[in-house]
Tab-separated table of C-alpha atoms in Angstrom:
chain	number	residue	atom	x	y	z
A	267	UNK	CA	-25.569	29.893	-21.477
A	268	UNK	CA	-28.550	27.588	-21.658
A	269	UNK	CA	-27.899	23.987	-20.638
A	270	UNK	CA	-24.512	24.903	-19.165
A	271	UNK	CA	-25.229	22.696	-16.178
A	272	UNK	CA	-25.915	19.713	-18.420
A	273	UNK	CA	-22.748	20.382	-20.382
A	274	UNK	CA	-20.704	20.480	-17.169
A	275	UNK	CA	-22.279	17.209	-16.035
A	276	UNK	CA	-21.509	15.660	-19.435
A	277	UNK	CA	-17.897	16.733	-19.047
A	278	UNK	CA	-17.840	15.280	-15.547
A	279	UNK	CA	-19.223	11.922	-16.639
A	280	UNK	CA	-17.008	12.019	-19.717
A	281	UNK	CA	-14.089	12.266	-17.340
A	282	UNK	CA	-15.627	9.382	-15.405
A	283	UNK	CA	-15.695	7.148	-18.476
A	284	UNK	CA	-12.142	7.998	-19.416
A	285	UNK	CA	-10.684	7.717	-15.967
A	286	UNK	CA	-11.159	6.207	-12.603
A	287	UNK	CA	-9.491	5.228	-8.959
A	288	UNK	CA	-7.506	2.025	-9.069
A	289	UNK	CA	-5.409	2.538	-6.009
A	290	UNK	CA	-6.021	-1.080	-5.060
A	291	UNK	CA	-5.711	-2.750	-8.498
A	292	UNK	CA	-8.111	-5.409	-7.166
A	293	UNK	CA	-7.736	-8.017	-9.894
A	294	UNK	CA	-3.951	-7.965	-9.492
A	295	UNK	CA	-3.703	-8.003	-5.699
A	296	UNK	CA	-3.608	-11.771	-5.086
A	297	UNK	CA	-2.311	-12.850	-8.480
A	298	UNK	CA	0.770	-15.072	-8.579
A	299	UNK	CA	1.925	-12.716	-11.322
A	300	UNK	CA	1.702	-9.590	-9.141
A	301	UNK	CA	5.470	-9.664	-8.579
A	302	UNK	CA	6.701	-6.281	-7.348
A	303	UNK	CA	3.094	-5.009	-7.155
A	304	UNK	CA	2.761	-7.039	-3.944
A	305	UNK	CA	4.451	-4.181	-2.062
A	306	UNK	CA	1.275	-2.100	-2.484
A	307	UNK	CA	-0.936	-4.561	-0.581
A	308	UNK	CA	1.459	-6.522	1.673
A	309	UNK	CA	5.278	-6.486	1.464
A	310	UNK	CA	5.452	-9.997	2.996
A	311	UNK	CA	3.892	-11.410	-0.184
A	312	UNK	CA	7.139	-10.680	-2.023
A	313	UNK	CA	8.491	-13.995	-0.705
A	314	UNK	CA	5.790	-15.801	-2.704
A	315	UNK	CA	7.026	-14.125	-5.885
A	316	UNK	CA	7.619	-16.862	-8.461
A	317	UNK	CA	10.267	-14.825	-10.252
A	318	UNK	CA	13.958	-14.314	-9.732
A	319	UNK	CA	13.507	-10.679	-10.707
A	320	UNK	CA	10.409	-8.681	-11.577
A	321	UNK	CA	9.909	-5.099	-12.791
A	322	UNK	CA	7.001	-2.753	-13.272
A	323	UNK	CA	7.543	-0.498	-16.266
A	324	UNK	CA	4.511	1.717	-15.719
A	325	UNK	CA	0.978	1.299	-14.380
A	326	UNK	CA	-1.877	3.714	-13.879
A	327	UNK	CA	-5.330	3.708	-12.318
A	328	UNK	CA	-8.190	6.200	-12.038
A	329	UNK	CA	-11.475	6.358	-10.178
A	330	UNK	CA	-14.504	8.652	-10.081
A	331	UNK	CA	-17.527	7.882	-7.909
A	332	UNK	CA	-20.466	9.932	-6.617
A	333	UNK	CA	-24.051	9.743	-5.432
A	334	UNK	CA	-24.804	13.299	-6.567
A	335	UNK	CA	-25.422	12.582	-10.251
A	336	UNK	CA	-25.803	9.457	-12.370
A	337	UNK	CA	-26.209	8.358	-15.971
A	338	UNK	CA	-29.721	6.883	-15.974
A	339	UNK	CA	-30.805	5.762	-19.428
A	340	UNK	CA	-33.796	3.624	-20.484
A	341	UNK	CA	-31.295	1.026	-21.732
A	342	UNK	CA	-27.972	-0.445	-20.600
A	343	UNK	CA	-24.521	0.120	-22.052
A	344	UNK	CA	-24.510	-3.537	-23.068
A	345	UNK	CA	-27.636	-2.933	-25.146
A	346	UNK	CA	-25.963	0.090	-26.724
A	347	UNK	CA	-22.820	-1.905	-27.555
A	348	UNK	CA	-24.682	-4.922	-28.958
A	349	UNK	CA	-27.204	-2.857	-30.909
A	350	UNK	CA	-30.267	-3.899	-28.893
A	351	UNK	CA	-31.499	-0.451	-27.877
A	352	UNK	CA	-35.293	-0.092	-28.334
A	353	UNK	CA	-36.233	1.771	-31.493
A	354	UNK	CA	-37.824	4.581	-29.474
A	355	UNK	CA	-34.357	5.689	-28.372
A	356	UNK	CA	-32.701	5.680	-31.815
A	357	UNK	CA	-32.323	8.616	-34.196
A	358	UNK	CA	-33.354	8.627	-37.865
A	359	UNK	CA	-30.013	7.009	-38.746
A	360	UNK	CA	-30.577	4.088	-36.410
A	361	UNK	CA	-27.968	5.294	-33.950
A	362	UNK	CA	-28.468	5.735	-30.202
A	363	UNK	CA	-30.090	9.088	-29.449
A	364	UNK	CA	-28.311	10.243	-26.283
A	365	UNK	CA	-30.110	12.883	-24.227
A	366	UNK	CA	-28.971	15.299	-21.528
A	367	UNK	CA	-32.034	14.173	-19.593
A	368	UNK	CA	-30.241	10.892	-18.926
A	369	UNK	CA	-28.000	12.791	-16.490
A	370	UNK	CA	-30.027	12.898	-13.310
A	371	UNK	CA	-29.555	13.919	-9.699
A	372	UNK	CA	-31.406	12.456	-6.733
A	373	UNK	CA	-32.209	13.769	-3.226
A	374	UNK	CA	-29.320	13.039	-0.852
A	375	UNK	CA	-30.322	15.181	2.135
A	376	UNK	CA	-26.968	16.196	3.612
A	377	UNK	CA	-25.211	12.927	2.753
A	378	UNK	CA	-23.964	13.710	-0.745
A	379	UNK	CA	-20.435	12.647	-1.628
A	380	UNK	CA	-18.067	12.508	-4.553
A	381	UNK	CA	-14.533	11.260	-5.023
A	382	UNK	CA	-11.948	11.309	-7.782
A	383	UNK	CA	-8.576	9.570	-7.439
A	384	UNK	CA	-5.579	8.820	-9.625
A	385	UNK	CA	-2.526	6.663	-9.005
A	386	UNK	CA	0.607	6.173	-11.071
A	387	UNK	CA	3.005	3.363	-10.219
A	388	UNK	CA	6.349	4.209	-11.707
A	389	UNK	CA	9.395	2.049	-12.317
A	390	UNK	CA	9.728	-0.640	-9.652
A	391	UNK	CA	12.088	-3.588	-9.268
A	392	UNK	CA	12.118	-6.684	-7.033
A	393	UNK	CA	14.956	-9.215	-6.724
A	394	UNK	CA	15.152	-12.519	-4.880
A	395	UNK	CA	18.258	-13.240	-2.809
A	396	UNK	CA	18.424	-16.966	-2.253
A	397	UNK	CA	15.176	-18.777	-1.421
A	398	UNK	CA	14.050	-16.740	1.591
A	399	UNK	CA	14.777	-13.043	0.982
A	400	UNK	CA	13.379	-10.538	-1.518
A	401	UNK	CA	14.104	-6.817	-1.705
A	402	UNK	CA	12.345	-4.210	-3.837
A	403	UNK	CA	12.410	-0.519	-4.647
A	404	UNK	CA	9.519	1.488	-6.097
A	405	UNK	CA	8.029	4.933	-6.763
A	406	UNK	CA	4.408	6.020	-6.813
A	407	UNK	CA	2.287	9.165	-7.305
A	408	UNK	CA	-1.187	9.493	-5.786
A	409	UNK	CA	-3.832	12.218	-5.800
A	410	UNK	CA	-7.357	12.417	-4.472
A	411	UNK	CA	-10.231	14.918	-4.497
A	412	UNK	CA	-13.197	14.215	-2.229
A	413	UNK	CA	-16.383	15.882	-1.013
A	414	UNK	CA	-18.382	14.686	1.986
A	415	UNK	CA	-21.797	15.674	3.374
A	416	UNK	CA	-22.863	17.762	0.391
A	417	UNK	CA	-26.490	18.861	0.798
A	418	UNK	CA	-29.269	19.016	-1.789
A	419	UNK	CA	-29.329	22.812	-1.434
A	420	UNK	CA	-25.599	23.073	-2.155
A	421	UNK	CA	-26.004	20.992	-5.294
A	422	UNK	CA	-29.036	23.069	-6.356
A	423	UNK	CA	-27.062	26.288	-5.921
A	424	UNK	CA	-24.212	24.885	-8.009
A	425	UNK	CA	-26.729	24.106	-10.717
A	426	UNK	CA	-28.272	27.594	-10.545
A	427	UNK	CA	-24.827	29.196	-10.650
A	428	UNK	CA	-23.766	27.181	-13.703
A	429	UNK	CA	-27.054	27.111	-15.598
A	430	UNK	CA	-28.536	30.526	-16.365
A	431	UNK	CA	-31.757	28.821	-17.464
A	432	UNK	CA	-32.370	27.265	-14.041
A	433	UNK	CA	-33.946	29.334	-11.260
A	434	UNK	CA	-34.980	28.274	-7.784
A	435	UNK	CA	-38.162	30.059	-6.726
A	436	UNK	CA	-37.669	31.990	-3.477
A	437	UNK	CA	-33.917	31.556	-3.485
A	438	UNK	CA	-31.938	28.823	-1.780
A	439	UNK	CA	-31.332	28.074	1.868
A	440	UNK	CA	-28.019	26.281	2.395
A	441	UNK	CA	-27.972	24.755	5.866
A	442	UNK	CA	-25.151	22.560	7.094
A	443	UNK	CA	-25.072	21.446	10.736
A	444	UNK	CA	-22.213	20.288	12.931
A	445	UNK	CA	-23.652	16.769	12.874
A	446	UNK	CA	-23.099	16.613	9.085
A	447	UNK	CA	-20.092	18.877	8.504
A	448	UNK	CA	-19.199	19.741	4.930
A	449	UNK	CA	-15.764	18.527	3.855
A	450	UNK	CA	-13.844	19.262	0.645
A	451	UNK	CA	-10.263	18.017	0.305
A	452	UNK	CA	-7.646	17.647	-2.421
A	453	UNK	CA	-4.246	16.046	-1.852
A	454	UNK	CA	-1.304	14.897	-3.943
A	455	UNK	CA	1.999	13.302	-3.018
A	456	UNK	CA	4.776	11.123	-4.378
A	457	UNK	CA	6.724	8.428	-2.593
A	458	UNK	CA	10.004	6.567	-2.965
A	459	UNK	CA	10.001	3.241	-1.140
A	460	UNK	CA	12.236	0.293	-0.314
A	461	UNK	CA	10.865	-3.081	0.811
A	462	UNK	CA	12.381	-6.174	2.398
A	463	UNK	CA	10.625	-9.522	2.878
A	464	UNK	CA	11.898	-12.667	4.555
A	465	UNK	CA	10.492	-16.207	4.861
A	466	UNK	CA	10.822	-16.992	8.576
A	467	UNK	CA	9.554	-20.542	8.088
A	468	UNK	CA	10.059	-22.279	4.742
A	469	UNK	CA	8.998	-25.898	5.174
A	470	UNK	CA	7.420	-28.209	2.594
A	471	UNK	CA	3.832	-27.563	3.692
A	472	UNK	CA	4.116	-24.308	5.615
A	473	UNK	CA	5.585	-20.922	4.832
A	474	UNK	CA	5.522	-17.920	7.190
A	475	UNK	CA	6.833	-14.571	5.953
A	476	UNK	CA	7.176	-11.014	7.183
A	477	UNK	CA	7.809	-7.832	5.238
A	478	UNK	CA	8.389	-4.131	5.801
A	479	UNK	CA	8.428	-1.045	3.571
A	480	UNK	CA	9.992	2.318	4.396
A	481	UNK	CA	8.927	5.329	2.324
A	482	UNK	CA	10.039	8.903	1.860
A	483	UNK	CA	6.965	11.024	1.149
A	484	UNK	CA	6.965	14.256	-0.881
A	485	UNK	CA	3.899	16.472	-0.531
A	486	UNK	CA	2.879	18.135	-3.788
A	487	UNK	CA	-0.091	20.124	-2.542
A	488	UNK	CA	-3.120	20.257	-0.272
A	489	UNK	CA	-6.475	22.067	-0.213
A	490	UNK	CA	-9.168	21.563	2.408
A	491	UNK	CA	-12.409	23.282	3.380
A	492	UNK	CA	-14.049	21.982	6.559
A	493	UNK	CA	-17.272	23.482	7.906
A	494	UNK	CA	-18.614	22.776	11.377
A	495	UNK	CA	-21.880	24.511	10.492
A	496	UNK	CA	-23.255	27.195	8.197
A	497	UNK	CA	-26.449	28.826	6.984
A	498	UNK	CA	-26.375	30.619	3.658
A	499	UNK	CA	-29.051	32.406	1.637
A	500	UNK	CA	-28.618	32.711	-2.121
A	501	UNK	CA	-30.776	34.721	-4.526
A	502	UNK	CA	-29.667	34.124	-8.096
A	503	UNK	CA	-26.007	34.138	-9.081
A	504	UNK	CA	-24.920	37.571	-7.880
A	505	UNK	CA	-24.343	37.117	-4.159
A	506	UNK	CA	-24.560	34.863	-1.119
A	507	UNK	CA	-25.741	36.042	2.282
A	508	UNK	CA	-23.799	34.196	4.994
A	509	UNK	CA	-26.150	34.254	8.008
A	510	UNK	CA	-23.763	32.319	10.233
A	511	UNK	CA	-20.803	30.046	9.555
A	512	UNK	CA	-17.679	28.378	10.877
A	513	UNK	CA	-14.970	27.346	8.379
A	514	UNK	CA	-11.420	26.011	8.605
A	515	UNK	CA	-9.552	26.439	5.317
A	516	UNK	CA	-6.079	25.339	4.264
A	517	UNK	CA	-4.432	25.757	0.857
A	518	UNK	CA	-1.011	25.399	-0.718
A	519	UNK	CA	0.445	26.338	-4.076
A	520	UNK	CA	-1.961	26.430	-7.019
A	521	UNK	CA	0.269	24.133	-9.097
A	522	UNK	CA	-0.951	21.037	-7.242
A	523	UNK	CA	-2.506	19.358	-10.262
A	524	UNK	CA	0.184	20.546	-12.657
A	525	UNK	CA	2.743	18.802	-10.475
A	526	UNK	CA	0.564	15.744	-10.274
A	527	UNK	CA	0.258	15.420	-14.031
A	528	UNK	CA	3.991	16.032	-14.453
A	529	UNK	CA	4.660	13.046	-12.242
A	530	UNK	CA	2.008	10.871	-13.873
A	531	UNK	CA	2.595	11.647	-17.544
A	532	UNK	CA	6.366	12.042	-17.658
A	533	UNK	CA	7.122	9.685	-14.791
A	534	UNK	CA	9.297	12.384	-13.285
A	535	UNK	CA	9.870	13.119	-9.634
A	536	UNK	CA	9.448	16.715	-8.444
A	537	UNK	CA	12.398	19.052	-8.217
A	538	UNK	CA	13.509	20.198	-4.762
A	539	UNK	CA	11.715	23.525	-5.205
A	540	UNK	CA	8.429	21.729	-5.950
A	541	UNK	CA	8.463	19.579	-2.809
A	542	UNK	CA	6.134	21.540	-0.543
A	543	UNK	CA	6.003	18.971	2.254
A	544	UNK	CA	7.825	15.854	3.311
A	545	UNK	CA	7.511	12.962	5.684
A	546	UNK	CA	8.029	9.267	6.200
A	547	UNK	CA	5.707	6.305	5.880
A	548	UNK	CA	5.785	2.601	6.599
A	549	UNK	CA	4.010	-0.648	5.651
A	550	UNK	CA	4.091	-3.839	7.711
A	551	UNK	CA	2.842	-7.262	6.678
A	552	UNK	CA	2.802	-10.968	7.471
A	553	UNK	CA	1.668	-13.953	5.384
A	554	UNK	CA	1.137	-17.648	5.959
A	555	UNK	CA	0.673	-20.240	3.237
A	556	UNK	CA	0.152	-23.962	3.555
A	557	UNK	CA	-0.308	-27.148	1.582
A	558	UNK	CA	1.569	-28.387	-1.447
A	559	UNK	CA	0.401	-29.426	-4.902
A	560	UNK	CA	1.243	-32.687	-6.662
A	561	UNK	CA	4.391	-33.198	-8.721
A	562	UNK	CA	2.456	-33.130	-12.017
A	563	UNK	CA	0.912	-29.767	-11.195
A	564	UNK	CA	4.272	-28.493	-10.029
A	565	UNK	CA	5.886	-29.470	-13.305
A	566	UNK	CA	3.144	-27.739	-15.302
A	567	UNK	CA	3.719	-24.514	-13.430
A	568	UNK	CA	7.462	-24.271	-13.995
A	569	UNK	CA	6.741	-21.504	-16.488
A	570	UNK	CA	6.286	-19.238	-13.460
A	571	UNK	CA	10.071	-18.949	-13.431
A	572	UNK	CA	11.090	-21.141	-10.479
A	573	UNK	CA	11.218	-24.922	-11.151
A	574	UNK	CA	10.868	-25.511	-7.399
A	575	UNK	CA	7.888	-23.146	-7.011
A	576	UNK	CA	5.600	-23.891	-4.098
A	577	UNK	CA	2.056	-24.866	-5.091
A	578	UNK	CA	0.187	-23.684	-1.999
A	579	UNK	CA	-3.345	-24.793	-1.194
A	580	UNK	CA	-4.173	-21.687	0.837
A	581	UNK	CA	-2.609	-18.378	1.773
A	582	UNK	CA	-3.611	-15.791	4.393
A	583	UNK	CA	-2.051	-12.365	4.854
A	584	UNK	CA	-2.520	-9.264	7.010
A	585	UNK	CA	-0.932	-5.848	6.647
A	586	UNK	CA	-0.966	-2.273	7.917
A	587	UNK	CA	-0.484	-0.036	4.897
A	588	UNK	CA	0.362	3.625	4.342
A	589	UNK	CA	1.055	4.591	7.944
A	590	UNK	CA	2.614	8.044	8.137
A	591	UNK	CA	2.045	11.683	7.307
A	592	UNK	CA	3.362	14.618	5.277
A	593	UNK	CA	4.289	17.845	7.078
A	594	UNK	CA	3.858	21.151	5.258
A	595	UNK	CA	6.150	23.619	7.015
A	596	UNK	CA	5.613	27.267	6.068
A	597	UNK	CA	4.250	26.184	2.677
A	598	UNK	CA	0.602	25.959	3.687
A	599	UNK	CA	-1.805	28.814	4.404
A	600	UNK	CA	-4.463	28.031	7.010
A	601	UNK	CA	-7.143	30.259	8.508
A	602	UNK	CA	-10.418	30.127	10.442
A	603	UNK	CA	-13.406	32.289	9.485
A	604	UNK	CA	-16.777	32.568	11.221
A	605	UNK	CA	-19.685	34.945	11.742
A	606	UNK	CA	-22.890	35.211	13.785
A	607	UNK	CA	-24.410	38.180	11.901
A	608	UNK	CA	-25.301	38.232	8.165
A	609	UNK	CA	-22.453	39.017	5.759
A	610	UNK	CA	-22.803	39.307	1.969
A	611	UNK	CA	-20.260	37.729	-0.374
A	612	UNK	CA	-20.539	39.088	-3.906
A	613	UNK	CA	-20.074	36.537	-6.675
A	614	UNK	CA	-18.610	39.161	-8.982
A	615	UNK	CA	-15.846	39.291	-11.561
A	616	UNK	CA	-13.186	39.935	-8.926
A	617	UNK	CA	-13.947	36.615	-7.197
A	618	UNK	CA	-14.248	34.762	-10.497
A	619	UNK	CA	-10.994	36.131	-11.886
A	620	UNK	CA	-9.165	35.241	-8.663
A	621	UNK	CA	-10.177	31.576	-8.896
A	622	UNK	CA	-9.548	31.628	-12.653
A	623	UNK	CA	-5.885	32.332	-11.880
A	624	UNK	CA	-5.633	29.311	-9.596
A	625	UNK	CA	-6.675	27.908	-6.238
A	626	UNK	CA	-4.030	29.924	-4.357
A	627	UNK	CA	-5.307	33.212	-5.742
A	628	UNK	CA	-8.936	32.237	-5.170
A	629	UNK	CA	-8.476	31.214	-1.550
A	630	UNK	CA	-6.276	34.264	-0.928
A	631	UNK	CA	-9.234	36.389	-2.094
A	632	UNK	CA	-11.542	34.599	0.362
A	633	UNK	CA	-8.972	35.011	3.133
A	634	UNK	CA	-8.855	38.767	2.552
A	635	UNK	CA	-12.667	38.861	2.549
A	636	UNK	CA	-12.687	37.064	5.903
A	637	UNK	CA	-10.173	39.540	7.332
A	638	UNK	CA	-12.345	42.494	6.286
A	639	UNK	CA	-15.829	41.162	7.064
A	640	UNK	CA	-15.765	38.194	9.453
A	641	UNK	CA	-14.164	36.810	12.565
A	642	UNK	CA	-10.757	35.821	11.228
A	643	UNK	CA	-7.787	34.055	12.750
A	644	UNK	CA	-4.702	32.684	11.069
A	645	UNK	CA	-3.939	29.017	11.672
A	646	UNK	CA	-0.668	27.228	12.231
A	647	UNK	CA	1.772	27.409	9.358
A	648	UNK	CA	2.802	23.798	9.877
A	649	UNK	CA	0.211	21.134	9.117
A	650	UNK	CA	0.404	17.355	9.180
A	651	UNK	CA	-1.521	15.650	6.377
A	652	UNK	CA	-2.459	12.044	7.122
A	653	UNK	CA	-1.727	9.254	4.673
A	654	UNK	CA	-4.478	6.749	3.683
A	655	UNK	CA	-3.692	4.307	6.513
A	656	UNK	CA	-5.617	1.065	6.168
A	657	UNK	CA	-5.786	-2.498	7.422
A	658	UNK	CA	-5.783	-5.255	4.791
A	659	UNK	CA	-6.733	-8.891	5.283
A	660	UNK	CA	-6.226	-11.175	2.287
A	661	UNK	CA	-6.863	-14.822	1.542
A	662	UNK	CA	-6.130	-16.921	-1.538
A	663	UNK	CA	-7.312	-20.494	-2.069
A	664	UNK	CA	-6.257	-22.963	-4.758
A	665	UNK	CA	-9.327	-24.808	-6.024
A	666	UNK	CA	-7.547	-26.817	-8.710
A	667	UNK	CA	-4.669	-26.432	-11.122
A	668	UNK	CA	-4.596	-22.782	-12.271
A	669	UNK	CA	-7.946	-21.974	-10.632
A	670	UNK	CA	-8.029	-19.781	-7.497
A	671	UNK	CA	-10.430	-17.657	-5.485
A	672	UNK	CA	-9.349	-14.856	-3.161
A	673	UNK	CA	-10.787	-12.235	-0.841
A	674	UNK	CA	-9.529	-8.808	0.206
A	675	UNK	CA	-10.955	-6.831	3.129
A	676	UNK	CA	-9.636	-3.287	3.061
A	677	UNK	CA	-10.633	-1.157	6.079
A	678	UNK	CA	-9.723	2.524	6.204
A	679	UNK	CA	-8.326	3.753	9.523
A	680	UNK	CA	-8.691	7.431	8.564
A	681	UNK	CA	-11.810	9.387	9.514
A	682	UNK	CA	-13.694	11.197	6.765
A	683	UNK	CA	-13.120	14.455	8.679
A	684	UNK	CA	-9.366	13.988	9.066
A	685	UNK	CA	-7.225	16.454	7.145
A	686	UNK	CA	-5.477	14.215	4.679
A	687	UNK	CA	-5.691	11.408	2.157
A	688	UNK	CA	-8.254	8.635	2.581
A	689	UNK	CA	-8.784	5.298	0.818
A	690	UNK	CA	-12.426	4.083	1.012
A	691	UNK	CA	-13.066	0.716	2.655
A	692	UNK	CA	-14.061	-2.308	0.566
A	693	UNK	CA	-14.673	-6.048	0.656
A	694	UNK	CA	-14.054	-8.068	-2.515
A	695	UNK	CA	-14.082	-11.735	-3.515
A	696	UNK	CA	-12.207	-12.550	-6.747
A	697	UNK	CA	-12.262	-15.872	-8.613
A	698	UNK	CA	-9.486	-16.149	-11.234
A	699	UNK	CA	-7.835	-18.453	-13.762
A	700	UNK	CA	-4.068	-18.226	-14.300
A	701	UNK	CA	-2.235	-19.510	-17.369
A	702	UNK	CA	1.142	-18.799	-18.879
A	703	UNK	CA	0.151	-15.946	-21.177
A	704	UNK	CA	-3.400	-15.314	-20.042
A	705	UNK	CA	-5.122	-14.539	-16.753
A	706	UNK	CA	-8.750	-13.565	-16.148
A	707	UNK	CA	-10.443	-12.561	-12.892
A	708	UNK	CA	-13.765	-11.080	-11.717
A	709	UNK	CA	-13.741	-8.992	-8.502
A	710	UNK	CA	-17.171	-9.005	-6.827
A	711	UNK	CA	-18.106	-7.132	-3.673
A	712	UNK	CA	-18.721	-3.858	-1.859
A	713	UNK	CA	-16.683	-0.709	-2.490
A	714	UNK	CA	-16.811	2.973	-1.481
A	715	UNK	CA	-17.066	2.273	2.265
A	716	UNK	CA	-19.347	-0.700	1.564
A	717	UNK	CA	-21.982	1.581	-0.018
A	718	UNK	CA	-21.791	0.243	-3.573
A	719	UNK	CA	-22.072	-3.304	-4.837
A	720	UNK	CA	-19.910	-3.864	-7.914
A	721	UNK	CA	-18.796	-6.572	-10.313
A	722	UNK	CA	-15.509	-5.935	-12.090
A	723	UNK	CA	-13.174	-7.642	-14.553
A	724	UNK	CA	-9.436	-8.179	-14.958
A	725	UNK	CA	-7.410	-9.541	-17.876
A	726	UNK	CA	-3.674	-10.110	-18.262
A	727	UNK	CA	-2.095	-11.002	-21.585
A	728	UNK	CA	1.613	-11.652	-21.084
A	729	UNK	CA	3.119	-8.573	-19.418
A	730	UNK	CA	0.084	-6.335	-20.122
A	731	UNK	CA	-2.879	-6.095	-17.773
A	732	UNK	CA	-6.110	-4.084	-17.586
A	733	UNK	CA	-8.903	-4.195	-15.049
A	734	UNK	CA	-11.846	-2.457	-13.415
A	735	UNK	CA	-13.754	-2.882	-10.155
A	736	UNK	CA	-17.151	-2.120	-11.740
A	737	UNK	CA	-16.867	-2.839	-15.466
A	738	UNK	CA	-19.474	-5.630	-15.536
A	739	UNK	CA	-21.852	-3.715	-13.265
A	740	UNK	CA	-21.783	-0.685	-15.520
A	741	UNK	CA	-22.437	-2.814	-18.604
A	742	UNK	CA	-25.511	-4.470	-17.108
A	743	UNK	CA	-27.098	-1.600	-15.149
A	744	UNK	CA	-28.668	1.591	-16.438
A	745	UNK	CA	-27.814	3.704	-13.371
A	746	UNK	CA	-24.092	4.515	-13.480
A	747	UNK	CA	-22.552	6.608	-10.689
A	748	UNK	CA	-18.875	5.957	-11.259
A	749	UNK	CA	-16.195	4.041	-13.100
A	750	UNK	CA	-12.933	2.433	-12.007
A	751	UNK	CA	-10.106	1.378	-14.320
A	752	UNK	CA	-6.419	0.411	-14.174
A	753	UNK	CA	-3.813	-0.852	-16.630
A	754	UNK	CA	-0.090	-1.438	-16.754
A	755	UNK	CA	3.001	-3.164	-18.109
A	756	UNK	CA	5.044	-5.458	-15.828
A	757	UNK	CA	7.447	-8.267	-16.654
A	758	UNK	CA	9.814	-10.836	-15.170
A	759	UNK	CA	13.553	-10.535	-15.731
A	760	UNK	CA	15.490	-13.784	-15.935
A	761	UNK	CA	14.599	-17.223	-14.550
A	762	UNK	CA	15.851	-19.632	-11.909
A	763	UNK	CA	18.363	-22.156	-13.078
A	764	UNK	CA	16.981	-25.684	-13.260
A	765	UNK	CA	18.575	-28.062	-10.787
């Protein structure tokens, strides 16, 4: 199977270019057209909704990011799109000659990481009651797969295992210390939420609002592998010698991703038998906006839906989002395995066929191996999986009619080693132009725990919107390590009566 490793990497990056993590929907967050989407960044912002009613039909976002492998070509995607690729990289038909050599990996020591996330925002509805109160209801599905502290040796072994044409002279030493513990996690859950926002102060030049969201959480599945230290020796693809190790492993039903895609594609909620865990979550938020635009500007913006809409000069908001957890009671298998003397794990057909049947069968095979050959202890049957709790600070400033600039600081409050779901921290500044049927924005800033600088883009045409946190960056650079994208359909329902 020559070049299998390159083929796998192509498939991985192909998935990157077709999908990505838009859990934050950055271009939409501070938009005056966000409507019911405000509940996902700060429920208090619902009171600034310029609609009488607003509904989300469906929205979806994806994200894949890594520092383990990148698409590094001698030209940019913009050059490829515009036909300005140097002749040396064209085939005899004048088309771009893509090469597997463009997929490259770089030394990461023990600090390698990768993340893939998907979010589906299902039907949601927000309704204003009078001038001060707004209530909303909404559903959402989220899933995340992440790896932390992956070493160069681990990546090299993966390449040797997948690519029969690649051999590491002298074998491979896989060493992971307690100071850089290996972490692999996959989580999926769905939520049903209800939000209430109220304008405490609603004066001509000052508005102070508070909002709260209560959520019922349904756990769809969890897998985690956490290592506090290990030393492995691998010779070829047949076996691994585990010199010493310490692992904590947890796994649920193997239908995790099947359930995820059922919720995302069909928009359906899981049946009672498919809910493996449950819990409750909460969001809290406050917002303050001040200033007031002139009467001419106010008249021009009546198309927002409310003829008495406030034309703020500035708006600040703070929120605590996604506080809570999912408990898996008797639906999660957990165990601890360790050894101080060498143990050999055969990478034979029995192991391969077990994982081919699903993650449950594969981890059950490893659990039996640990019982027979290592220090084994069964963990608690009840586990609490943390939600992606985060602190958000937002600001939006009106520069002139229809022209705004905003910032969003999103700080994760979940440790990378916590068993659960985690949203990476970010800091973005987004200038935007809003018009009746068209809105454009450009998020600029640091994402992925402030490790990556990105320039994105966002466009709304009527009720349709599409955006990305790194679209412009990926067009202009020739070293691509991830892609983010989101799109959706949302619309207002009815208008305020003119007085």
